[in-house]
Coordinates of C-alpha atoms in Angstrom, one line a residue:
M1 CA 55.3 12.8 55.3
R2 CA 55.1 9.5 57.3
Q3 CA 53.9 7.7 54.2
N4 CA 56.8 9.1 52.2
K5 CA 59.3 7.9 54.8
I6 CA 57.8 4.4 54.9
A7 CA 58.0 4.3 51.1
L8 CA 61.6 5.5 51.3
R9 CA 62.6 2.8 53.8
T10 CA 61.2 0.2 51.5
E11 CA 63.1 1.6 48.5
Q12 CA 66.4 1.8 50.5
E13 CA 66.0 -1.7 51.8
H14 CA 65.6 -2.9 48.2
I15 CA 68.8 -1.1 47.3
K16 CA 70.6 -2.7 50.2
L17 CA 69.5 -6.1 49.0
V18 CA 70.6 -5.3 45.5
L19 CA 74.0 -3.8 46.4
F20 CA 75.0 -5.8 49.4
G21 CA 73.3 -9.2 49.1
G22 CA 71.0 -8.4 52.0
K23 CA 73.7 -6.9 54.3
T24 CA 74.0 -3.4 55.4
A25 CA 76.9 -1.2 54.5
T26 CA 78.5 -1.7 57.9
H27 CA 78.3 -5.5 57.6
R28 CA 79.8 -5.3 54.1
H29 CA 82.8 -3.3 55.4
K30 CA 83.4 -5.8 58.2
E31 CA 83.2 -8.8 56.0
G32 CA 84.9 -7.3 52.9
S33 CA 83.0 -9.9 50.8
L34 CA 82.6 -7.8 47.6
R35 CA 86.2 -6.6 47.6
S36 CA 87.7 -10.0 48.2
N37 CA 85.5 -12.0 45.8
S38 CA 84.8 -9.5 43.0
A39 CA 87.0 -9.2 39.9
L40 CA 86.8 -5.4 40.4
K41 CA 89.2 -3.4 42.6
P42 CA 88.5 0.1 43.7
G43 CA 90.1 2.6 41.4
S44 CA 91.6 -0.1 39.1
V45 CA 88.8 -0.8 36.7
S46 CA 90.5 1.1 33.8
R47 CA 93.4 -1.5 33.9
S48 CA 91.5 -4.8 34.3
E49 CA 88.2 -3.8 32.8
P50 CA 86.1 -6.8 33.7
T51 CA 83.2 -5.7 31.4
H52 CA 80.3 -7.7 32.8
A53 CA 81.1 -6.9 36.4
L54 CA 81.5 -3.2 35.6
A55 CA 78.2 -3.2 33.8
L56 CA 76.5 -4.7 36.9
K57 CA 78.1 -2.1 39.1
R58 CA 76.8 0.7 36.9
E59 CA 73.3 -0.8 37.1
E60 CA 73.5 -1.0 40.8
L61 CA 74.6 2.6 41.1
A62 CA 71.8 3.7 38.7
R63 CA 69.3 2.1 41.1
A64 CA 71.0 3.7 44.1
R65 CA 70.8 7.1 42.5
L66 CA 67.0 6.6 42.1
A67 CA 66.8 5.7 45.8
A68 CA 68.8 8.8 46.6
R69 CA 66.4 10.9 44.5
A70 CA 63.4 9.3 46.3
W71 CA 65.0 10.2 49.6
A72 CA 65.5 13.8 48.5
Q73 CA 62.0 14.2 47.2
S74 CA 60.7 13.1 50.7
L75 CA 62.3 16.2 52.3
E76 CA 60.8 19.6 52.8
D77 CA 61.8 21.9 49.9
S78 CA 63.4 24.3 52.4
D79 CA 65.8 21.6 53.6
R80 CA 66.4 19.8 50.4
S81 CA 69.3 21.8 49.0
T82 CA 71.3 21.6 52.2
H83 CA 70.7 17.9 52.6
A84 CA 71.5 17.2 49.0
A85 CA 74.9 18.8 49.6
W86 CA 75.5 16.8 52.8
F87 CA 74.5 13.6 51.0
A88 CA 76.8 14.2 48.1
Q89 CA 79.7 15.2 50.3
T90 CA 79.2 12.1 52.5
A91 CA 79.3 10.0 49.4
M92 CA 82.4 11.8 48.1
E93 CA 84.2 11.2 51.5
A94 CA 83.4 7.5 51.3
F95 CA 84.7 7.5 47.7
A96 CA 87.9 9.2 48.7
A97 CA 88.5 6.8 51.6
A98 CA 88.1 3.8 49.2
I99 CA 90.4 5.3 46.5
S100 CA 93.1 6.9 48.7
P101 CA 92.6 6.1 52.5
S102 CA 95.3 8.6 53.6
L103 CA 93.9 11.5 51.6
V104 CA 92.6 14.5 53.6
L105 CA 90.1 16.5 51.6
S106 CA 90.5 20.2 52.0
S107 CA 86.9 20.9 51.1
S108 CA 85.3 18.2 53.3
P109 CA 83.0 19.6 56.0
S110 CA 83.8 16.8 58.5
D111 CA 80.7 17.2 60.6
N112 CA 78.1 17.9 57.9
H113 CA 77.2 14.2 57.5
T114 CA 75.9 14.1 61.0
A115 CA 72.9 16.1 59.8
L116 CA 71.8 13.1 57.8
D117 CA 69.6 10.5 59.4
A118 CA 71.3 7.1 59.7
T119 CA 69.6 5.5 56.8
A120 CA 70.5 8.3 54.4
C121 CA 74.0 8.4 55.7
R122 CA 74.4 4.7 55.1
L123 CA 73.0 5.0 51.6
A124 CA 75.4 7.9 50.8
E125 CA 78.4 6.0 52.1
S126 CA 77.5 2.9 50.2
I127 CA 77.1 4.9 46.9
G128 CA 80.6 6.4 47.5
C129 CA 82.1 3.0 48.2
E130 CA 80.5 1.4 45.1
A131 CA 81.5 4.3 42.9
A132 CA 85.1 3.5 43.8
Y133 CA 84.8 0.4 41.5
L134 CA 84.2 2.6 38.5
P135 CA 87.1 4.1 36.4
L136 CA 88.4 7.0 38.4
L137 CA 87.1 9.8 36.2
E138 CA 83.7 8.1 35.8
G139 CA 83.4 7.7 39.6
C140 CA 84.2 11.4 40.1
H141 CA 81.6 12.4 37.4
F142 CA 78.9 10.2 39.0
L143 CA 79.3 11.7 42.5
T144 CA 79.5 15.3 41.4
S145 CA 76.4 14.9 39.3
L146 CA 74.6 13.3 42.2
Y147 CA 74.3 16.7 44.0
T148 CA 72.5 18.3 41.0
T149 CA 70.2 15.3 40.7
L150 CA 69.0 15.7 44.3
L151 CA 68.3 19.5 44.1
P152 CA 64.7 20.6 43.8
A153 CA 63.6 21.3 40.2
E154 CA 62.9 24.9 40.9
E155 CA 66.4 25.5 42.3
R156 CA 68.0 23.7 39.3
S157 CA 66.0 26.1 37.0
E158 CA 66.9 29.2 39.1
L159 CA 70.6 28.3 39.0
G160 CA 70.4 27.0 35.4
A161 CA 72.2 24.0 36.9
F162 CA 71.9 20.8 34.9
Y163 CA 74.7 18.2 35.1
T164 CA 76.8 17.4 32.0
P165 CA 76.9 13.7 31.1
A166 CA 80.4 12.3 30.8
S167 CA 79.9 11.5 27.1
L168 CA 79.3 15.2 26.3
S169 CA 82.1 16.6 28.6
K170 CA 84.6 14.2 27.0
R171 CA 83.5 15.1 23.4
L172 CA 83.6 18.9 24.1
V173 CA 87.2 18.5 25.4
D174 CA 87.9 16.5 22.2
L175 CA 86.6 19.4 20.2
A176 CA 89.1 21.7 22.0
D177 CA 91.8 19.2 21.1
E178 CA 90.7 19.5 17.5
G179 CA 90.9 23.3 17.9
G180 CA 94.7 22.9 18.6
I181 CA 94.8 23.2 22.4
D182 CA 98.2 22.3 23.7
W183 CA 97.5 20.7 27.1
A184 CA 101.1 21.0 28.2
T185 CA 100.9 24.8 28.2
A186 CA 97.2 25.9 27.8
R187 CA 95.4 28.0 30.4
V188 CA 91.9 26.7 30.9
L189 CA 88.8 28.3 32.5
D190 CA 85.3 27.1 33.2
P191 CA 83.3 30.2 34.2
A192 CA 80.3 28.1 35.5
S193 CA 82.1 25.0 36.6
G194 CA 79.2 23.3 38.5
G195 CA 80.3 19.8 39.4
G196 CA 83.7 20.2 37.6
A197 CA 83.0 17.8 34.7
F198 CA 85.1 19.9 32.3
L199 CA 87.8 20.7 34.8
L200 CA 88.2 16.9 35.5
E201 CA 88.5 16.2 31.8
A202 CA 91.0 19.0 31.3
A203 CA 93.0 17.9 34.3
S204 CA 93.3 14.5 32.8
R205 CA 94.6 15.8 29.5
M206 CA 97.1 18.1 31.3
R207 CA 98.4 15.2 33.4
K208 CA 98.9 13.1 30.3
A209 CA 100.6 15.9 28.5
L210 CA 103.0 16.3 31.4
E211 CA 103.6 12.6 31.9
G212 CA 107.1 11.9 33.2
S213 CA 107.4 15.2 35.0
E214 CA 107.8 15.5 38.8
P215 CA 104.5 15.2 40.6
A216 CA 105.1 18.5 42.4
F217 CA 105.7 20.2 39.0
I218 CA 102.5 18.7 37.6
L219 CA 100.5 20.0 40.6
A220 CA 102.0 23.4 40.2
Q221 CA 101.2 23.5 36.5
L222 CA 97.6 22.5 37.1
G223 CA 97.3 25.1 39.8
A224 CA 98.6 27.8 37.6
R225 CA 96.7 26.9 34.4
L226 CA 93.3 25.3 35.4
S227 CA 90.6 27.4 37.0
G228 CA 86.8 27.4 37.6
M229 CA 84.3 29.8 38.9
E230 CA 81.0 28.8 40.5
I231 CA 78.3 30.7 42.4
D232 CA 77.1 27.6 44.3
S233 CA 79.5 27.0 47.1
D234 CA 78.4 23.4 47.6
A235 CA 78.9 22.5 43.9
A236 CA 82.3 24.2 44.1
A237 CA 83.3 22.2 47.2
L238 CA 82.2 18.9 45.5
S239 CA 84.2 19.6 42.4
Q240 CA 87.3 20.6 44.4
M241 CA 87.0 17.3 46.3
A242 CA 86.7 15.4 43.0
L243 CA 89.8 17.1 41.7
E244 CA 91.7 16.3 44.8
I245 CA 90.7 12.7 44.6
F246 CA 91.8 12.5 41.0
L247 CA 95.2 14.0 41.9
A248 CA 95.6 12.0 45.1
D249 CA 98.5 9.9 43.8
L250 CA 100.4 13.1 42.9
T251 CA 99.8 14.8 46.3
A252 CA 100.8 11.6 48.1
T253 CA 104.0 11.2 46.2
S254 CA 105.1 14.8 46.2
G255 CA 103.9 15.7 49.7
C256 CA 102.3 18.9 48.2
P257 CA 98.7 19.7 48.7
A258 CA 96.4 19.9 45.7
P259 CA 95.9 23.5 44.4
Q260 CA 92.6 25.3 45.0
F261 CA 91.0 25.2 41.5
I262 CA 87.6 26.8 42.0
K263 CA 86.7 30.3 43.0
V264 CA 83.3 30.7 44.7
C265 CA 81.9 33.9 43.1
D266 CA 79.3 35.5 40.9
T267 CA 81.0 35.3 37.5
L268 CA 79.0 38.2 36.2
E269 CA 80.7 40.4 38.8
I270 CA 84.3 39.4 38.1
A271 CA 86.3 41.8 35.9
P272 CA 87.6 39.6 33.0
S273 CA 91.1 39.5 31.5
P274 CA 91.7 37.8 28.1
T275 CA 94.4 35.4 29.3
Y276 CA 92.9 32.0 28.7
D277 CA 93.7 29.7 25.7
L278 CA 90.4 27.7 26.3
V279 CA 87.2 28.8 28.0
I280 CA 85.0 25.7 28.2
G281 CA 81.8 24.7 29.9
N282 CA 78.1 24.1 30.0
P283 CA 76.9 27.6 30.9
P284 CA 73.6 28.0 32.8
Y285 CA 70.6 29.0 30.8
G286 CA 67.3 30.6 31.5
R287 CA 66.1 34.2 31.8
V288 CA 68.0 36.4 34.2
R289 CA 67.3 39.8 35.6
L290 CA 70.4 42.0 35.2
S291 CA 71.2 45.2 37.1
A292 CA 71.3 48.4 35.1
A293 CA 75.1 48.2 35.2
Q294 CA 75.2 44.6 34.0
R295 CA 72.7 45.3 31.2
S296 CA 74.9 48.1 30.0
L297 CA 78.0 45.9 30.2
F298 CA 76.5 43.1 28.2
A299 CA 74.4 45.3 25.9
R300 CA 76.4 44.1 22.8
S301 CA 75.0 40.6 23.2
L302 CA 71.5 41.3 24.3
Y303 CA 68.2 41.4 22.4
G304 CA 65.1 41.8 24.5
H305 CA 65.3 39.9 27.8
A306 CA 68.6 38.5 29.0
N307 CA 69.4 34.8 29.0
L308 CA 72.1 33.4 31.2
Y309 CA 73.5 31.4 28.3
G310 CA 74.0 34.5 26.1
V311 CA 75.5 36.4 29.0
F312 CA 78.0 33.6 29.8
T313 CA 78.9 33.4 26.1
D314 CA 79.7 37.1 26.1
I315 CA 81.8 36.5 29.3
A316 CA 83.7 33.7 27.6
L317 CA 84.7 36.1 24.8
R318 CA 86.1 38.5 27.4
W319 CA 88.2 35.8 29.1
T320 CA 89.7 34.2 25.9
K321 CA 92.9 35.5 24.4
A322 CA 93.2 36.2 20.7
G323 CA 93.6 32.9 18.8
G324 CA 92.2 30.9 21.8
V325 CA 89.0 28.9 21.6
I326 CA 85.6 28.7 23.4
A327 CA 84.1 25.3 23.7
Y328 CA 80.5 25.4 24.9
L329 CA 77.6 23.1 25.3
T330 CA 74.8 25.1 23.8
P331 CA 71.0 25.1 23.3
T332 CA 70.3 24.8 19.6
S333 CA 68.0 27.7 19.8
V334 CA 71.0 30.0 19.7
L335 CA 71.3 29.3 16.0
G336 CA 67.9 30.6 15.1
G337 CA 66.1 32.4 17.9
Q338 CA 65.4 36.1 17.7
Y339 CA 66.6 36.7 21.2
Y340 CA 70.0 35.5 20.2
S341 CA 70.3 37.7 17.1
A342 CA 72.7 40.1 18.8
L343 CA 74.8 37.3 20.2
R344 CA 75.1 35.7 16.8
R345 CA 76.4 39.0 15.4
L346 CA 78.9 39.2 18.2
L347 CA 80.1 35.7 17.7
A348 CA 80.4 36.1 13.9
T349 CA 82.5 39.2 14.5
E350 CA 84.7 38.2 17.4
A351 CA 84.7 34.4 17.5
P352 CA 83.3 32.7 14.5
P353 CA 82.3 29.0 14.8
E354 CA 84.8 26.4 13.7
A355 CA 82.8 23.2 14.5
I356 CA 79.3 22.3 15.7
D357 CA 78.2 18.9 16.9
F358 CA 74.4 18.3 17.0
V359 CA 73.6 15.9 19.9
H360 CA 71.2 13.1 19.1
A361 CA 70.4 11.3 22.4
R362 CA 68.4 8.1 22.8
R363 CA 65.2 8.8 24.7
G364 CA 65.7 8.5 28.5
V365 CA 69.5 8.8 28.4
F366 CA 69.7 12.2 30.2
E367 CA 67.9 13.4 33.2
D368 CA 66.2 16.8 33.1
V369 CA 67.1 17.8 29.6
M370 CA 65.1 20.8 28.8
Q371 CA 65.8 21.4 25.1
E372 CA 67.9 20.3 22.1
T373 CA 71.6 20.6 22.6
L374 CA 74.7 21.1 20.5
L375 CA 78.5 21.4 21.2
A376 CA 80.2 24.4 19.6
L377 CA 83.8 25.5 19.1
Y378 CA 84.5 29.2 18.4
R379 CA 87.9 30.8 17.6
K380 CA 88.5 34.2 19.2
S381 CA 89.6 36.7 16.5
G382 CA 89.2 34.0 13.9
E383 CA 88.3 34.6 10.2
P384 CA 84.7 33.7 9.3
R385 CA 84.7 30.6 7.1
P386 CA 82.6 27.5 6.6
Y387 CA 82.4 25.5 9.8
Q388 CA 82.5 21.7 10.3
V389 CA 79.3 19.9 11.3
H390 CA 79.2 16.6 13.2
Y391 CA 76.4 14.5 14.7
L392 CA 77.0 13.0 18.1
H393 CA 74.8 9.9 18.7
V394 CA 74.7 9.4 22.4
D395 CA 74.1 5.7 23.4
N396 CA 74.3 6.2 27.2
E397 CA 75.8 8.7 29.7
R398 CA 79.3 7.5 28.9
E399 CA 79.4 6.6 25.3
A400 CA 78.7 8.4 22.0
R401 CA 79.4 7.9 18.3
L402 CA 80.5 10.7 16.0
T403 CA 79.4 11.1 12.4
K404 CA 81.2 13.7 10.3
N405 CA 79.2 15.8 7.8
G406 CA 80.1 18.6 5.5
K407 CA 80.7 22.3 6.1
V408 CA 78.3 25.2 6.0
G409 CA 78.9 28.9 6.1
L410 CA 77.3 31.8 7.9
P411 CA 74.5 33.9 6.3
Q412 CA 75.3 37.3 4.8
D413 CA 73.2 38.8 7.6
V414 CA 74.9 37.1 10.6
G415 CA 72.1 38.2 13.0
A416 CA 69.6 36.1 10.9
P417 CA 69.2 32.4 11.7
W418 CA 72.2 30.3 10.9
L419 CA 71.1 27.5 8.7
A420 CA 72.7 24.3 10.0
P421 CA 72.1 20.7 8.8
R422 CA 70.4 18.5 11.4
Q423 CA 71.1 15.4 9.3
P424 CA 73.4 14.7 6.4
A425 CA 70.8 15.1 3.7
H426 CA 70.3 18.8 4.8
V427 CA 73.7 19.9 3.4
K428 CA 72.5 20.0 -0.2
L429 CA 69.2 21.6 0.9
I430 CA 71.1 24.4 2.7
A431 CA 73.3 25.0 -0.3
A432 CA 70.2 25.4 -2.5
A433 CA 68.5 27.6 0.2
E434 CA 71.6 29.9 0.3
R435 CA 70.8 30.8 -3.4
M436 CA 67.2 31.7 -2.7
P437 CA 66.7 35.5 -2.9
A438 CA 63.2 35.9 -1.4
R439 CA 61.5 35.8 2.0
L440 CA 57.8 36.0 2.9
S441 CA 58.1 39.8 2.9
D442 CA 59.2 39.7 -0.7
W443 CA 56.0 37.8 -1.5
G444 CA 54.0 40.5 0.2
Y445 CA 53.3 38.8 3.5
R446 CA 54.1 39.6 7.2
V447 CA 53.9 37.2 10.2
S448 CA 52.3 38.0 13.5
T449 CA 51.0 36.0 16.5
G450 CA 47.3 35.5 17.1
P451 CA 46.3 38.5 19.3
L452 CA 44.1 36.8 21.8
V453 CA 45.5 35.6 25.1
W454 CA 42.4 33.7 26.0
N455 CA 42.8 33.6 29.8
R456 CA 42.8 37.4 30.0
F457 CA 39.3 37.4 28.4
K458 CA 37.7 34.4 30.0
S459 CA 34.4 36.2 30.6
Q460 CA 34.0 36.9 26.9
L461 CA 34.2 33.2 25.8
R462 CA 30.9 31.7 24.6
E463 CA 29.9 28.2 23.9
R464 CA 27.4 29.3 21.2
A465 CA 27.0 32.2 18.9
V466 CA 25.4 35.3 20.4
R467 CA 24.8 38.8 19.2
G468 CA 28.2 40.5 18.7
S469 CA 30.2 37.3 18.9
L470 CA 32.8 36.1 16.4
P471 CA 34.3 32.6 15.7
L472 CA 37.3 32.0 18.0
I473 CA 40.1 30.1 16.1
W474 CA 42.2 27.8 18.3
A475 CA 45.3 25.9 17.3
E476 CA 43.3 22.7 16.7
A477 CA 41.5 24.4 13.9
V478 CA 44.7 23.7 11.8
T479 CA 44.7 20.0 11.2
S480 CA 47.8 17.9 10.9
N481 CA 47.1 17.4 7.1
G482 CA 47.0 21.2 6.5
K483 CA 43.3 21.8 6.5
F484 CA 41.2 24.5 8.3
V485 CA 38.4 23.1 10.4
F486 CA 36.4 25.4 12.6
R487 CA 36.4 23.6 16.0
A488 CA 37.1 23.9 19.7
L489 CA 37.9 20.6 21.1
K490 CA 40.0 21.1 24.2
K491 CA 39.1 22.0 27.8
N492 CA 38.3 25.7 28.2
H493 CA 38.2 26.2 24.4
A494 CA 35.0 27.9 23.6
P495 CA 34.1 28.3 19.9
F496 CA 32.9 31.9 20.1
F497 CA 34.2 35.2 21.5
K498 CA 31.9 38.1 22.5
V499 CA 33.5 41.3 21.1
E500 CA 33.2 44.3 23.5
P501 CA 33.8 48.0 22.7
G502 CA 37.6 48.5 22.4
D503 CA 38.2 45.0 21.1
D504 CA 38.6 45.9 17.4
W505 CA 42.3 45.2 17.6
L506 CA 41.5 41.5 18.2
V507 CA 39.4 41.1 15.0
V508 CA 41.0 39.5 11.9
D509 CA 39.0 40.5 8.8
E510 CA 41.1 39.2 5.9
A511 CA 42.2 35.8 4.5
S512 CA 45.5 34.6 5.9
V513 CA 47.6 31.5 6.6
L514 CA 47.4 30.0 10.1
V515 CA 50.5 28.2 11.4
Q516 CA 50.7 26.2 14.7
R517 CA 53.2 27.9 17.0
T518 CA 54.4 24.8 18.9
T519 CA 55.6 21.6 17.4
A520 CA 58.4 19.2 18.3
K521 CA 61.2 17.7 16.1
E522 CA 59.7 14.2 16.7
Q523 CA 56.5 15.2 14.8
A524 CA 56.1 14.3 11.2
R525 CA 56.0 18.0 10.3
R526 CA 57.4 21.0 12.2
L527 CA 55.3 23.4 10.0
I528 CA 51.6 22.8 10.1
A529 CA 49.7 25.4 8.2
A530 CA 46.2 26.0 6.7
E531 CA 44.6 28.8 4.8
L532 CA 42.0 30.7 6.7
P533 CA 39.5 31.1 3.8
L534 CA 38.2 34.5 2.9
E535 CA 34.7 33.1 2.5
F536 CA 34.7 32.0 6.2
V537 CA 35.9 35.4 7.4
E538 CA 33.4 37.3 5.3
Q539 CA 30.5 34.9 6.3
H540 CA 31.0 35.8 10.0
G541 CA 32.3 39.4 9.6
G542 CA 35.7 38.5 11.0
V543 CA 37.3 36.1 13.4
I544 CA 39.4 36.1 16.6
V545 CA 42.7 34.2 16.4
E546 CA 44.1 32.8 19.6
N547 CA 47.8 33.2 20.3
H548 CA 48.9 29.6 19.9
L549 CA 48.7 30.3 16.2
N550 CA 50.9 32.4 13.9
M551 CA 49.2 34.4 11.2
V552 CA 50.9 34.9 7.8
R553 CA 49.0 37.9 6.6
P554 CA 48.9 39.5 3.2
G555 CA 50.0 43.1 2.8
P556 CA 48.4 45.7 0.5
S557 CA 49.7 44.0 -2.7
P558 CA 50.4 40.2 -2.1
K559 CA 52.1 38.7 -5.1
I560 CA 50.9 35.2 -4.4
S561 CA 47.7 33.7 -3.0
P562 CA 47.3 32.6 0.7
A563 CA 46.5 29.1 -0.5
T564 CA 49.8 28.9 -2.3
V565 CA 51.7 30.2 0.8
A566 CA 50.0 27.5 2.9
A567 CA 51.0 24.8 0.3
V568 CA 54.6 26.0 0.4
L569 CA 54.7 25.9 4.2
N570 CA 53.2 22.5 4.2
S571 CA 55.7 21.1 1.8
D572 CA 58.4 18.6 2.7
V573 CA 61.2 20.8 1.3
V574 CA 60.3 23.8 3.4
D575 CA 59.6 21.7 6.5
Q576 CA 63.1 20.3 6.3
L577 CA 64.5 23.8 5.7
F578 CA 62.7 25.0 8.8
R579 CA 64.3 22.2 10.9
C580 CA 67.7 23.6 9.8
I581 CA 66.6 27.0 11.4
S582 CA 64.7 26.1 14.5
G583 CA 66.2 24.9 17.7
S584 CA 63.2 24.8 20.0
V585 CA 59.6 23.7 20.0
A586 CA 58.5 27.2 19.2
V587 CA 57.6 28.1 15.6
S588 CA 58.3 31.8 15.8
A589 CA 57.3 34.7 13.5
F590 CA 61.0 35.6 13.3
E591 CA 62.0 32.2 12.0
L592 CA 59.1 32.0 9.6
E593 CA 60.1 35.3 8.1
A594 CA 63.7 34.0 7.7
I595 CA 62.8 31.0 5.6
P596 CA 64.7 31.3 2.2
L597 CA 62.2 31.2 -0.6
P598 CA 62.4 31.2 -4.4
A599 CA 61.9 34.4 -6.3
I600 CA 58.2 35.1 -7.1
T601 CA 59.0 34.7 -10.8
E602 CA 59.8 31.0 -10.1
M603 CA 56.5 30.3 -8.4
A604 CA 54.0 30.6 -11.4
E605 CA 53.9 26.8 -12.1
F606 CA 53.5 26.0 -8.4
E607 CA 50.6 28.4 -8.0
Q608 CA 48.8 27.0 -11.0
L609 CA 49.2 23.5 -9.6
V610 CA 47.7 24.7 -6.2
G611 CA 44.8 26.3 -8.1
S612 CA 44.1 23.0 -10.0
R613 CA 44.3 21.0 -6.8
A614 CA 47.2 18.9 -8.0
S615 CA 48.5 16.0 -5.9
R616 CA 51.0 16.6 -3.1
A617 CA 53.6 14.7 -5.1
R618 CA 53.3 17.1 -8.1
L619 CA 53.4 20.1 -5.8
E620 CA 56.6 18.8 -4.2
E621 CA 58.3 18.1 -7.5
S622 CA 57.5 21.6 -8.7
L623 CA 58.7 23.3 -5.5
R624 CA 61.9 21.3 -5.5
R625 CA 62.6 22.5 -9.1
S626 CA 62.0 26.1 -7.9
Y627 CA 64.7 25.5 -5.2
G628 CA 67.1 24.0 -7.9
L629 CA 66.8 20.6 -6.3
K630 CA 66.3 17.3 -8.1
A631 CA 62.6 16.4 -8.3

């Protein structure tokens, strides 16, 4: 711990030198050097916009956030959450004092900052003061996100709490705009409001729509029409403080206090009423254990284990009035994953999508991003129709560029994966795929996962063949160029498995196609497949397949050879089609079985080419023709 504190002091001294030219926060306030000499004025950047000075300020604050995170990581985990809240609230108080010195924050715990040591307190105060030089909304976003940044990773995962960058919160509110929201009259709810990113954006639109009205009237309107729910009382306090700072000019002019916008509660336990024109947010995600009563309540949207995102989407439907819209930041896996099949049916029936933005972020832009992301707009009681697809290219936390693409429709079976173009070229591919009548089951194949979970059978792994052992097939046996090579290269990967009595269910005794179960969108191919040759299986009397591989196995009467199935899965056209289905690194059996394929009668030429070992280019041309695409 002592070494951590020494490292922390060094980092914080570096930040002081960067931010204050070698002076402490106290010296800076006494001398007023930055405020008197800088082109920036607290809270006035949006008017003067001295670009270079503002860019420097953002760089300084980014470094300060790193120092704050280093400080938080030096704390004991049991203390970290409480200290993260104190730190963020101290920074928010300093921010409020710089923006509106007379403002008294209703949520400010006045003595909490005394629990911070002097160095952490100075760092928090300096961050708050420096944030005051940013545009007001940006400063609020920066400080409310600071709390989430400082939480332990385990707690962030448990709460499903990951901050929303301003570029995404602004665009999601823009989507609501495009959905016809009238900010002068709309009632808006964020059922998992966190740091209040969407409430701040919505408050800004409401203020603008009511411009020219009396300040007291605007405050009353916002109090009646803008609401948030949040289970984390510290996050709720911070977002309330940010809203009060944003509305400080109205409260000062009117003499009226800011409304209380956020209710601290467990949203899952609140009885909904469909009274909101817009339900918006970045709902938490991750598995959740529901009570029996909750599982019964949300049964319509559940398949297998419950995920917080799915539950909060169901909740949004219950709070939105007919004709209203739901604007959600969403994991892309909702479009294709089996666990979301019931949710897709529910959305298609009760609130079909009107627009989807796929988020393409430059590497390193976001902290703690766990998976691919999209922004979605759904219309409660709307008619299912083709929805608009956009691509949001995020350059940094504040700025993003929008590219408009075409429209795509929902599949006939709305519980099946929703094909959606991840890039413009995919639109024609999806149109072709929608005409394809077959799936792997129509070709006589089924998909299952390799049965062996190796760490449950460690004692049966063998480094060389012994009596009663069989070859153990690991994921690395399927090479990146689609070949099967019997090998075990990684740590703990033994090449043989000693079969014991009762292990017959583990033995694979037929030719099949092996497909790697985990690939990323950055890889050259998402689908990496290889035929497991019948000759190899018969030579050894069977094999054992580990569960990081999928097995595409023939039924009693397969209509096409395993080698042909492997060649189809390894093709560019099917790989791109799979990218339009999958929203995670997992290559699931459910998604493989959902790939649209040509009728078996269209595959004769392709199978002949596979048998003659034709070039990859010729195979690709033939398959494209089978899909009705230009070769």
